[in-house]
Structures are given as C-alpha cells and as structure tokens.
Amino acid sequence: MQEIFTKIFRAAREASRKLVTIEEQAINALLLDVADTIPSATSTILEANRQDLARMNGSDPMYDRLLLNEQRLEGIARDLRNVASLPSPLNLILEQRRLPNGLELTKATVPIGVIGIIYEARPNVTFDVFALCLKSGNATILKGGSDAHASNAAIVNCIRPLISKHGMDSDTLTLLPSEREAASYMLNAVDHIDVIIPRGSQKLIDFVRKNATVPVIETGAGIVHTYIDKTADTGMVADIVLNAKTRRPSVCNALDTLLVHADRTEDLHAFVAPLAEKMVIIYADQAAYATLLGSYPETLLEHALPEHFGTEFLSLRLSVKIVGSLDEAIDHIARYSSRHSEAIITNDPAAKAAFLKRVDAAAVYANTSTAYTDGAQFGLGAEIGISTQKLHARGPMALRELTSYKWIIEGEGQTRPL
C-alpha cells in the first residue's frame, strides 16, 4: 500500500514542477472552462450528492455543509470566474536591492508546491481548493471524508479531463480514497507534500496536528463571540445578532456566544427576540435566564452549563452571558475563543478601540456581523480556509497565502572572500 501512495504523491510532485511553466492565461482559461462546464455537470454532481445526503441524518449540523443544489453550484461557478479574474500571486517582487559588492538581490513570490487538503463533509471545498491552488501554481492532493466521497469524486471526475484538455498534467488534482488509512500516508508524505491544510471540526484539526510530520497550517474551528457594550444601539444589535447566528449556523463564522454588558440586561429580550422566530435555543447564565424567563419562549430557553461556553455549536444554539465590563468580556473571550472571529457592538469610540486592539483573533469586528469572515467577502475571490494560527498566514487564506518566496541572486563573477 505504501508503494501505491508513494506513486500518487510523486505524480503530484511532478505535476507541480510542470505547473511553474504554465502561463497565467492558460490557467485562467482552464478555470473558466471548469466554470462553464458546471451547468452540464450539475445533474451528475447532484445525483452523487444525493447519495451522500441519504447516508446522513438531516438534523446533523454537517448536513447543510454537505448539501449541494443548483443555486450553490451557480455560486461556485461565479467564484471560479472571480478567481480567474484576479491577478496572479506569482512572480511578485517583494523586495529588491543591490549590495555593495554588486550582487543584485530579488525576493519574489513562488508556489508552495504540493498542497494537501484534508476535509470533512464540504464538497464545495473541492472546487475552491482546486481553483486557488491552480491559480497560485500548486498541485493539490485532496483527502475528503467518507460522508462526501461520492460528491467529491463526481467533482474531481468533472475537472480532471478538463485539465488534460488544456494540456496540463491531470495529476495537478488528485483525490485520495476516503478511508482513514489514506490520511495516515498523506500526513506523513514529507518528501512529497509541502504543507497540509485541514478543514473541518476541531477534532479533525487536532488529529492532523498530532499525527502529521508534514508541516500544517491550521484552519481552526470558530468559537465566535459578540460583545454588546453598554452604549450599543438596540436595533443594530438585534439585526447583527440575528444575521451572525442564523444566516448559516453550520459555518465557522456563525455566532456562538453573546456577551452583554450588565447595564443592558433589561434590553436583552429586544436583542434576542428575532432569534425566537428562527427557533434558536438559548443557553443563558443565571442573570440572563432570569431576564428572559417569561419573554423568550420557554421551550427554547435553558440554563447554561459550563460546557456551553467555549463550544462551536454549528447549529441554532446560542449561549448568553451577562458581564460587568468591557474588561470582563475581553477576559471571557481570551479564555474561550478559538481566535477565529470576534465582535463588539458599541457607540463608544474608546471601547471600540480597546476591543479591536486587545482581542486576539484572526478577524476582529466592530458594529457588524462576523458572517463576513470569508475569502470572497474580503475580495479574495474564494478561500482555502480561515487560518487561526500566526505563522505564514492568518484569517481567510486565498491566493497570496498559497505562495512562498525565493531569493534570486544575480552576479557578474563575484566570489565571497575567504
């Protein structure tokens, strides 16, 4: 089995070496061709997706992530065209200087090489990753979960013939078997894969971090907070909380914990009232529970337990806590945050400035919804994930984050003195 996977990984490495010779116009033409092919491939992809969905409980938070439909595929096609329209991230001059000895130094962006993606039930990732890796000159090895294997296979089977049609190596994109054994080989392919990027639950990310010998860029789970300061506008709070919690509760930028300044306790019902129509279950601390009892539907109101803080719900569930000050809110976030996306709603410039400066997260918001933590929303075309670490990349990872750089040194016969 080792020999089989080694052969697959070597083929991807060879494909990555060929990619550096491909002109940007050819890359863009392929991406546009894939986008144009999606309508004719829709029925095949959706049939495969239905097979995957049939094996999953509809109440599972992952169900929405797994789901594909015509509207979502149309959005994916738009994202592919967006990526094609973006400037190439390659061969950008980051630094240039001439040394006293006459050597000319240039620091320029280059592809990382071979990027391995291990992900769960999110077949849209297959398209996103292919587009971003191709545009940045990288070969891609995908290891999806068994929950989405039929969907992923249908998508890859749609793309690979188009890669060959455009004169490129089809091993530019490889989908591994969904079995766990494939993940083990992938995570330890040190000589063949340059970096692994996990996309999925905290459990998956922890597994990759603990078992990989290949370098890892973590795209962390989102344990997301919004703090309501004592000067916040009530209408603004209600709109933002509703959007952040219910727009797509199964995604990593969805709101998990609402922190409310004690001076605004009496306004808590107005803040969360719209959530009742969406059937959001609230886990309220003692003060919040006492305030909401009798105004928020009793069937949707529960006492908060310790485990309800620091939890990524990925569903229509929300924990609520009353805090005495901005400092207490920031301390709570520091304790429970996954450093993904955090927000404050306030009309106090000093409170806003303090929050934005002191809160440690990849994306920190003031007076808006955390639902905007997304590569496309940031104008990046698409994303390969949201990095919550601080080395190499942080926040939405798009084209520039999928490059490295190299130093180019040009001389005229100089030799270093002994």
PDB file of C-alpha atoms in Angstrom, residues 50-156:
ATOM      1  CA  ARG A  50     -27.973  12.901  -3.016  1.00  0.00           C
ATOM      2  CA  GLN A  51     -26.241   9.581  -2.396  1.00  0.00           C
ATOM      3  CA  ASP A  52     -24.090  11.219   0.273  1.00  0.00           C
ATOM      4  CA  LEU A  53     -27.015  13.077   1.832  1.00  0.00           C
ATOM      5  CA  ALA A  54     -29.039   9.861   2.069  1.00  0.00           C
ATOM      6  CA  ARG A  55     -26.429   8.465   4.463  1.00  0.00           C
ATOM      7  CA  MET A  56     -26.531  11.481   6.799  1.00  0.00           C
ATOM      8  CA  ASN A  57     -29.127  12.439   9.377  1.00  0.00           C
ATOM      9  CA  GLY A  58     -30.849  15.637   8.305  1.00  0.00           C
ATOM     10  CA  SER A  59     -30.520  17.058  11.830  1.00  0.00           C
ATOM     11  CA  ASP A  60     -26.727  16.696  11.759  1.00  0.00           C
ATOM     12  CA  PRO A  61     -25.073  20.162  11.659  1.00  0.00           C
ATOM     13  CA  MET A  62     -22.875  18.836   8.852  1.00  0.00           C
ATOM     14  CA  TYR A  63     -25.892  18.209   6.620  1.00  0.00           C
ATOM     15  CA  ASP A  64     -26.078  21.812   5.429  1.00  0.00           C
ATOM     16  CA  ARG A  65     -22.353  21.841   4.671  1.00  0.00           C
ATOM     17  CA  LEU A  66     -22.698  18.645   2.673  1.00  0.00           C
ATOM     18  CA  LEU A  67     -25.712  19.880   0.698  1.00  0.00           C
ATOM     19  CA  LEU A  68     -25.254  20.975  -2.907  1.00  0.00           C
ATOM     20  CA  ASN A  69     -28.011  22.384  -5.103  1.00  0.00           C
ATOM     21  CA  GLU A  70     -28.257  24.305  -8.354  1.00  0.00           C
ATOM     22  CA  GLN A  71     -28.017  27.656  -6.584  1.00  0.00           C
ATOM     23  CA  ARG A  72     -24.864  26.676  -4.718  1.00  0.00           C
ATOM     24  CA  LEU A  73     -23.270  25.277  -7.873  1.00  0.00           C
ATOM     25  CA  GLU A  74     -24.073  28.533  -9.679  1.00  0.00           C
ATOM     26  CA  GLY A  75     -22.321  30.372  -6.848  1.00  0.00           C
ATOM     27  CA  ILE A  76     -19.327  28.066  -7.161  1.00  0.00           C
ATOM     28  CA  ALA A  77     -19.132  28.819 -10.891  1.00  0.00           C
ATOM     29  CA  ARG A  78     -19.150  32.547 -10.098  1.00  0.00           C
ATOM     30  CA  ASP A  79     -16.346  32.041  -7.583  1.00  0.00           C
ATOM     31  CA  LEU A  80     -14.286  30.193 -10.202  1.00  0.00           C
ATOM     32  CA  ARG A  81     -14.705  33.096 -12.596  1.00  0.00           C
ATOM     33  CA  ASN A  82     -13.773  35.512  -9.831  1.00  0.00           C
ATOM     34  CA  VAL A  83     -10.565  33.618  -9.152  1.00  0.00           C
ATOM     35  CA  ALA A  84      -9.741  33.604 -12.864  1.00  0.00           C
ATOM     36  CA  SER A  85     -10.187  37.379 -12.967  1.00  0.00           C
ATOM     37  CA  LEU A  86      -7.828  38.041 -10.075  1.00  0.00           C
ATOM     38  CA  PRO A  87      -4.191  38.968 -10.706  1.00  0.00           C
ATOM     39  CA  SER A  88      -1.700  36.157 -10.369  1.00  0.00           C
ATOM     40  CA  PRO A  89       0.023  35.978  -6.979  1.00  0.00           C
ATOM     41  CA  LEU A  90       3.193  34.603  -8.589  1.00  0.00           C
ATOM     42  CA  ASN A  91       6.416  36.348  -9.563  1.00  0.00           C
ATOM     43  CA  LEU A  92       5.583  39.421  -7.490  1.00  0.00           C
ATOM     44  CA  ILE A  93       8.665  41.382  -6.447  1.00  0.00           C
ATOM     45  CA  LEU A  94       8.546  41.674  -2.665  1.00  0.00           C
ATOM     46  CA  GLU A  95      11.980  43.193  -2.238  1.00  0.00           C
ATOM     47  CA  GLN A  96      14.879  44.203  -4.455  1.00  0.00           C
ATOM     48  CA  ARG A  97      18.294  45.618  -3.651  1.00  0.00           C
ATOM     49  CA  ARG A  98      21.852  45.920  -4.914  1.00  0.00           C
ATOM     50  CA  LEU A  99      24.610  45.008  -2.479  1.00  0.00           C
ATOM     51  CA  PRO A 100      27.888  46.976  -2.214  1.00  0.00           C
ATOM     52  CA  ASN A 101      29.666  44.046  -3.892  1.00  0.00           C
ATOM     53  CA  GLY A 102      27.434  44.424  -6.971  1.00  0.00           C
ATOM     54  CA  LEU A 103      25.130  41.439  -6.371  1.00  0.00           C
ATOM     55  CA  GLU A 104      21.524  42.046  -7.376  1.00  0.00           C
ATOM     56  CA  LEU A 105      19.022  40.510  -4.916  1.00  0.00           C
ATOM     57  CA  THR A 106      15.350  39.967  -5.695  1.00  0.00           C
ATOM     58  CA  LYS A 107      12.774  38.417  -3.387  1.00  0.00           C
ATOM     59  CA  ALA A 108       9.849  37.078  -5.461  1.00  0.00           C
ATOM     60  CA  THR A 109       6.713  35.019  -4.821  1.00  0.00           C
ATOM     61  CA  VAL A 110       6.643  31.377  -5.939  1.00  0.00           C
ATOM     62  CA  PRO A 111       4.223  28.446  -5.493  1.00  0.00           C
ATOM     63  CA  ILE A 112       4.427  26.388  -2.318  1.00  0.00           C
ATOM     64  CA  GLY A 113       4.465  23.237  -4.485  1.00  0.00           C
ATOM     65  CA  VAL A 114       2.164  20.385  -3.447  1.00  0.00           C
ATOM     66  CA  ILE A 115      -0.641  21.223  -1.052  1.00  0.00           C
ATOM     67  CA  GLY A 116      -2.561  18.515   0.773  1.00  0.00           C
ATOM     68  CA  ILE A 117      -6.103  19.268   1.923  1.00  0.00           C
ATOM     69  CA  ILE A 118      -7.864  17.027   4.416  1.00  0.00           C
ATOM     70  CA  TYR A 119     -11.505  17.961   4.916  1.00  0.00           C
ATOM     71  CA  GLU A 120     -14.873  16.704   6.009  1.00  0.00           C
ATOM     72  CA  ALA A 121     -18.359  16.936   4.504  1.00  0.00           C
ATOM     73  CA  ARG A 122     -17.878  20.061   2.386  1.00  0.00           C
ATOM     74  CA  PRO A 123     -17.809  19.197  -1.333  1.00  0.00           C
ATOM     75  CA  ASN A 124     -17.692  22.887  -2.312  1.00  0.00           C
ATOM     76  CA  VAL A 125     -14.158  22.855  -0.898  1.00  0.00           C
ATOM     77  CA  THR A 126     -13.141  20.578  -3.775  1.00  0.00           C
ATOM     78  CA  PHE A 127     -13.854  23.327  -6.293  1.00  0.00           C
ATOM     79  CA  ASP A 128     -12.488  26.145  -4.119  1.00  0.00           C
ATOM     80  CA  VAL A 129      -9.225  24.400  -3.357  1.00  0.00           C
ATOM     81  CA  PHE A 130      -8.628  23.400  -6.954  1.00  0.00           C
ATOM     82  CA  ALA A 131      -9.180  26.948  -8.197  1.00  0.00           C
ATOM     83  CA  LEU A 132      -6.989  28.645  -5.606  1.00  0.00           C
ATOM     84  CA  CYS A 133      -4.189  26.100  -5.765  1.00  0.00           C
ATOM     85  CA  LEU A 134      -4.128  26.097  -9.566  1.00  0.00           C
ATOM     86  CA  LYS A 135      -4.119  29.904  -9.786  1.00  0.00           C
ATOM     87  CA  SER A 136      -1.218  30.002  -7.329  1.00  0.00           C
ATOM     88  CA  GLY A 137       0.716  27.331  -9.243  1.00  0.00           C
ATOM     89  CA  ASN A 138       0.272  24.484  -6.778  1.00  0.00           C
ATOM     90  CA  ALA A 139      -0.660  20.848  -7.302  1.00  0.00           C
ATOM     91  CA  THR A 140      -3.400  19.600  -4.978  1.00  0.00           C
ATOM     92  CA  ILE A 141      -3.926  16.324  -3.143  1.00  0.00           C
ATOM     93  CA  LEU A 142      -7.380  16.026  -1.590  1.00  0.00           C
ATOM     94  CA  LYS A 143      -8.448  13.713   1.215  1.00  0.00           C
ATOM     95  CA  GLY A 144     -12.163  14.148   1.807  1.00  0.00           C
ATOM     96  CA  GLY A 145     -14.306  12.374   4.337  1.00  0.00           C
ATOM     97  CA  SER A 146     -16.426   9.328   3.591  1.00  0.00           C
ATOM     98  CA  ASP A 147     -19.590  11.418   4.142  1.00  0.00           C
ATOM     99  CA  ALA A 148     -18.922  13.363   0.931  1.00  0.00           C
ATOM    100  CA  HIS A 149     -16.895  10.915  -1.131  1.00  0.00           C
ATOM    101  CA  ALA A 150     -19.436  10.443  -3.938  1.00  0.00           C
ATOM    102  CA  SER A 151     -19.812  14.225  -4.322  1.00  0.00           C
ATOM    103  CA  ASN A 152     -16.063  14.833  -4.251  1.00  0.00           C
ATOM    104  CA  ALA A 153     -15.414  12.077  -6.772  1.00  0.00           C
ATOM    105  CA  ALA A 154     -18.045  13.455  -9.159  1.00  0.00           C
ATOM    106  CA  ILE A 155     -16.472  16.923  -8.964  1.00  0.00           C
ATOM    107  CA  VAL A 156     -12.923  15.673  -9.488  1.00  0.00           C
TER     108      VAL A 156
END
